[in-house]
Short mmCIF file of C-alpha atoms in Angstrom, two decimals:
data_model
loop_
_atom_site.label_atom_id
_atom_site.label_comp_id
_atom_site.label_asym_id
_atom_site.label_seq_id
_atom_site.Cartn_x
_atom_site.Cartn_y
_atom_site.Cartn_z
CA MET A 13 8.20 152.17 -8.01
CA LEU A 14 9.22 155.78 -7.38
CA ASN A 15 11.03 157.36 -10.29
CA LEU A 16 13.30 159.86 -8.53
CA PRO A 17 14.41 161.64 -11.72
CA ASN A 18 10.78 162.39 -12.63
CA VAL A 19 10.07 163.60 -9.08
CA LEU A 20 13.04 165.98 -9.35
CA THR A 21 11.80 167.23 -12.71
CA LEU A 22 8.31 167.81 -11.31
CA SER A 23 9.84 169.63 -8.34
CA ARG A 24 11.22 172.23 -10.77
CA ILE A 25 7.72 172.94 -12.01
CA VAL A 26 6.36 173.09 -8.45
CA ALA A 27 9.17 175.51 -7.53
CA ILE A 28 8.10 178.08 -10.13
CA PRO A 29 5.20 179.63 -8.19
CA LEU A 30 7.35 179.65 -5.03
CA VAL A 31 10.20 181.44 -6.82
CA VAL A 32 7.71 183.96 -8.23
CA ALA A 33 5.91 184.53 -4.92
CA CYS A 34 9.14 185.09 -3.00
CA PHE A 35 10.50 187.39 -5.69
CA TRP A 36 7.53 189.75 -5.36
CA LEU A 37 7.60 189.94 -1.55
CA ASP A 38 9.05 193.23 -0.41
CA HIS A 39 11.73 191.85 1.91
CA GLY A 40 15.45 191.23 1.35
CA TRP A 41 15.19 187.72 2.79
CA ALA A 42 12.48 186.92 0.22
CA GLN A 43 14.81 187.80 -2.66
CA TRP A 44 17.41 185.49 -1.15
CA LEU A 45 14.79 182.76 -0.80
CA SER A 46 13.63 183.27 -4.39
CA ALA A 47 17.21 183.02 -5.67
CA ALA A 48 17.92 179.98 -3.45
CA LEU A 49 14.78 178.16 -4.63
CA PHE A 50 15.69 178.95 -8.23
CA ALA A 51 19.26 177.70 -7.73
CA ILE A 52 18.06 174.51 -6.04
CA ALA A 53 15.60 173.93 -8.89
CA CYS A 54 18.48 174.37 -11.35
CA ILE A 55 20.59 171.85 -9.46
CA THR A 56 17.78 169.28 -9.70
CA ASP A 57 18.19 169.51 -13.48
CA TRP A 58 21.64 168.00 -13.18
CA PHE A 59 20.58 165.42 -10.59
CA ASP A 60 17.54 164.16 -12.49
CA GLY A 61 19.70 163.33 -15.49
CA TYR A 62 22.39 161.78 -13.34
CA PHE A 63 19.96 159.57 -11.42
CA ALA A 64 18.06 158.59 -14.56
CA ARG A 65 21.26 157.34 -16.20
CA ARG A 66 22.84 155.91 -13.05
CA TYR A 67 19.81 153.92 -11.93
CA HIS A 68 18.41 153.16 -15.39
CA GLN A 69 15.26 155.20 -14.75
CA ILE A 70 15.17 157.01 -18.08
CA SER A 71 11.53 157.25 -19.08
CA ARG A 72 9.52 158.71 -21.93
CA PHE A 73 7.72 160.92 -19.44
CA GLY A 74 11.05 162.22 -18.13
CA ARG A 75 12.48 162.85 -21.61
CA PHE A 76 9.29 164.78 -22.41
CA LEU A 77 8.98 166.75 -19.17
CA ASP A 78 12.62 167.60 -18.38
CA PRO A 79 13.17 170.20 -21.13
CA ILE A 80 9.72 171.67 -20.52
CA ALA A 81 10.42 172.10 -16.80
CA ASP A 82 13.71 173.85 -17.62
CA LYS A 83 12.09 176.20 -20.11
CA LEU A 84 9.18 177.05 -17.81
CA LEU A 85 11.53 177.86 -14.94
CA VAL A 86 13.79 180.06 -17.07
CA ALA A 87 10.93 181.78 -18.89
CA ALA A 88 9.10 182.62 -15.66
CA ALA A 89 12.27 184.09 -14.15
CA LEU A 90 13.17 186.11 -17.24
CA VAL A 91 9.65 187.54 -17.54
CA MET A 92 9.78 188.59 -13.87
CA LEU A 93 13.20 190.18 -14.26
CA VAL A 94 12.04 192.18 -17.28
CA ASP A 95 8.80 193.17 -15.59
CA ASN A 96 10.48 194.50 -12.46
CA GLY A 97 13.21 196.30 -14.42
CA SER A 98 16.16 194.12 -13.38
CA LEU A 99 16.59 193.53 -17.09
CA SER A 100 15.73 196.72 -18.93
CA GLY A 101 16.71 198.62 -22.04
CA LEU A 102 19.10 196.73 -24.27
CA ASN A 103 19.39 193.96 -21.66
CA VAL A 104 15.84 192.87 -22.53
CA LEU A 105 17.33 191.74 -25.85
CA ALA A 106 19.39 189.10 -24.02
CA ALA A 107 16.22 187.72 -22.43
CA LEU A 108 14.45 187.72 -25.80
CA ILE A 109 17.35 185.88 -27.46
CA ILE A 110 17.23 183.21 -24.77
CA LEU A 111 13.44 182.82 -24.95
CA ALA A 112 13.40 182.76 -28.77
CA ARG A 113 16.07 180.08 -28.88
CA GLU A 114 14.15 177.95 -26.40
CA ILE A 115 11.05 178.11 -28.59
CA LEU A 116 13.08 177.41 -31.74
CA VAL A 117 14.86 174.42 -30.21
CA SER A 118 11.59 173.01 -28.84
CA GLY A 119 10.03 173.19 -32.28
CA LEU A 120 13.08 171.66 -33.93
CA ARG A 121 13.24 168.84 -31.42
CA GLU A 122 9.57 168.08 -32.01
CA PHE A 123 10.07 168.11 -35.78
CA LEU A 124 13.20 165.95 -35.62
CA ALA A 125 11.54 163.51 -33.22
CA GLU A 126 8.93 162.83 -35.92
CA LEU A 127 11.85 161.83 -38.15
CA ASN A 128 13.35 159.68 -35.38
CA VAL A 129 16.35 162.01 -35.23
CA GLY A 130 17.73 162.73 -31.80
CA VAL A 131 19.66 165.90 -31.09
CA PRO A 132 22.05 165.41 -28.20
CA VAL A 133 22.82 168.31 -25.90
CA SER A 134 26.25 169.71 -26.73
CA GLN A 135 28.86 170.67 -24.18
CA LEU A 136 28.46 174.29 -25.30
CA ALA A 137 24.72 174.10 -24.60
CA LYS A 138 25.55 172.90 -21.09
CA TRP A 139 27.80 175.93 -20.62
CA LYS A 140 24.98 178.12 -21.91
CA THR A 141 22.63 176.63 -19.35
CA GLY A 142 25.14 177.16 -16.56
CA ALA A 143 25.70 180.81 -17.48
CA GLN A 144 21.96 181.37 -17.82
CA MET A 145 21.14 179.79 -14.47
CA GLY A 146 23.94 181.66 -12.70
CA ALA A 147 22.87 184.96 -14.27
CA ILE A 148 19.25 184.54 -13.28
CA THR A 149 20.19 183.52 -9.73
CA PHE A 150 22.29 186.69 -9.32
CA LEU A 151 19.59 188.88 -10.87
CA LEU A 152 16.88 187.44 -8.60
CA LEU A 153 18.81 188.77 -5.61
CA GLY A 154 17.88 192.29 -6.74
CA ASP A 155 18.63 195.05 -4.27
CA ALA A 156 19.28 192.58 -1.41
CA VAL A 157 22.93 192.50 -2.54
CA PRO A 158 25.52 195.09 -3.66
CA PRO A 159 25.08 196.42 -7.22
CA ILE A 160 28.16 194.52 -8.43
CA ILE A 161 26.20 191.27 -8.10
CA HIS A 162 23.53 192.67 -10.44
CA GLN A 163 26.27 193.72 -12.89
CA ILE A 164 27.75 190.21 -12.79
CA GLY A 165 24.26 188.82 -13.47
CA VAL A 166 23.80 191.14 -16.45
CA GLY A 167 27.23 190.17 -17.79
CA LEU A 168 26.40 186.48 -17.42
CA ILE A 169 23.03 186.92 -19.12
CA TRP A 170 24.86 188.34 -22.14
CA VAL A 171 27.34 185.45 -22.07
CA ALA A 172 24.34 183.10 -22.00
CA ALA A 173 22.70 185.03 -24.86
CA GLY A 174 25.87 184.75 -26.95
CA LEU A 175 26.13 181.02 -26.30
CA THR A 176 22.40 180.79 -27.00
CA LEU A 177 22.91 182.22 -30.48
CA ILE A 178 25.73 179.78 -31.22
CA THR A 179 23.92 176.69 -29.92
CA GLY A 180 20.64 177.80 -31.49
CA TYR A 181 22.39 178.11 -34.85
CA ASP A 182 23.85 174.61 -34.42
CA TYR A 183 20.39 173.17 -33.72
CA LEU A 184 18.87 175.11 -36.61
CA ARG A 185 21.57 173.92 -39.01
CA THR A 186 20.89 170.31 -38.00
CA GLY A 187 17.14 170.82 -38.41
CA LEU A 188 17.49 172.46 -41.82
CA ARG A 189 19.71 169.64 -43.05
CA HIS A 190 17.00 167.11 -42.17
CA MET A 191 14.28 169.31 -43.67
CA ALA A 192 16.19 169.51 -46.97
CA GLU A 193 16.65 165.73 -47.06
CA GLY A 194 12.90 165.20 -47.00
CA GLY A 195 12.31 167.03 -50.27
CA PRO A 196 9.29 169.22 -50.98
CA THR A 197 6.03 168.67 -49.11
#
């Protein structure tokens, strides 16, 4: 039987090279296509969770792959935006904060999974994801749009970075609490 949520998750991974290829083409329409593909991939993140819950298709494979697909998509886009100068100077710090938090949370989730401790996604983390995805979509448009769109993207990336610090701290605090309960090793 086809597991639609897993297909949607895999589509995010498949979209990454398409987003990257379009981004590096030297045509305004290609920047629009890159941003559109990225936005569509982001939307599948919401739909895969919705369909998994709605149609009882939650799977171990999906729980494993979904956060990885999200992180790969975001990391690829942020690296491209730094490389081409869309995020430069102090704005690179926002990208680094986001990437560092993703690595930290992945490690914490892996550690806590060994202890059979689940860490649900908070509402604030969902807002962080929304700001991050919106920011990256705007920034992928590059010079195909007026400069104000780039400025909005930079503002949103800083909003996402701020929310990233808050949610990362929440995850870290939870992880440290469980590490302390285990005693010395």
